[in-house]
């Protein structure tokens, strides 16, 4: 069955870096769009970044542009989110999600499968 498993979340200090991983199974990553979303306490879930794994096209939320980088290793069926210069406002549960549509979107209804999330906490 389809599974997405996030890992790499941690408690870090402002300015530190983290790399989140989204390990996928049960489908061929090449034919999917993978996105990272996050949900901070008391806030709605928001899109962070997405990648069409077949051609490498990406999108980023304005709040993280220049600090986060999404990438995919199709051979390893894994998508990464490199997060640099972390800020306290990046504190959230980070989720990866998979869409069968090959389009870049932060619309949650486009995503068929979701992971369970990984906690990122950035203190000042």
mmCIF file of N, CA, C and O in Angstrom, residues 60 64-68 84:
data_model
loop_
_atom_site.group_PDB
_atom_site.id
_atom_site.type_symbol
_atom_site.label_atom_id
_atom_site.label_comp_id
_atom_site.label_asym_id
_atom_site.label_seq_id
_atom_site.Cartn_x
_atom_site.Cartn_y
_atom_site.Cartn_z
ATOM 1 N N UNK A 60 7.850 27.255 -4.154
ATOM 2 C CA UNK A 60 8.137 27.542 -2.760
ATOM 3 C C UNK A 60 7.192 28.614 -2.245
ATOM 4 O O UNK A 60 6.842 29.544 -2.975
ATOM 5 N N UNK A 64 9.523 31.038 2.886
ATOM 6 C CA UNK A 64 10.724 30.208 3.011
ATOM 7 C C UNK A 64 11.640 30.273 1.796
ATOM 8 O O UNK A 64 12.678 29.616 1.755
ATOM 9 N N UNK A 65 11.274 31.068 0.830
ATOM 10 C CA UNK A 65 12.105 31.186 -0.373
ATOM 11 C C UNK A 65 13.507 31.638 -0.018
ATOM 12 O O UNK A 65 13.699 32.556 0.777
ATOM 13 N N UNK A 66 14.480 30.965 -0.625
ATOM 14 C CA UNK A 66 15.870 31.325 -0.367
ATOM 15 C C UNK A 66 16.465 30.620 0.835
ATOM 16 O O UNK A 66 17.686 30.641 1.032
ATOM 17 N N UNK A 67 15.626 29.985 1.651
ATOM 18 C CA UNK A 67 16.127 29.287 2.842
ATOM 19 C C UNK A 67 15.914 27.774 2.745
ATOM 20 O O UNK A 67 16.717 27.004 3.266
ATOM 21 N N UNK A 68 14.839 27.348 2.097
ATOM 22 C CA UNK A 68 14.512 25.928 1.983
ATOM 23 C C UNK A 68 14.714 25.474 0.544
ATOM 24 O O UNK A 68 14.460 26.227 -0.403
ATOM 25 N N UNK A 84 17.462 25.755 5.801
ATOM 26 C CA UNK A 84 18.597 26.519 6.336
ATOM 27 C C UNK A 84 18.103 27.780 7.020
ATOM 28 O O UNK A 84 17.000 28.256 6.748
#
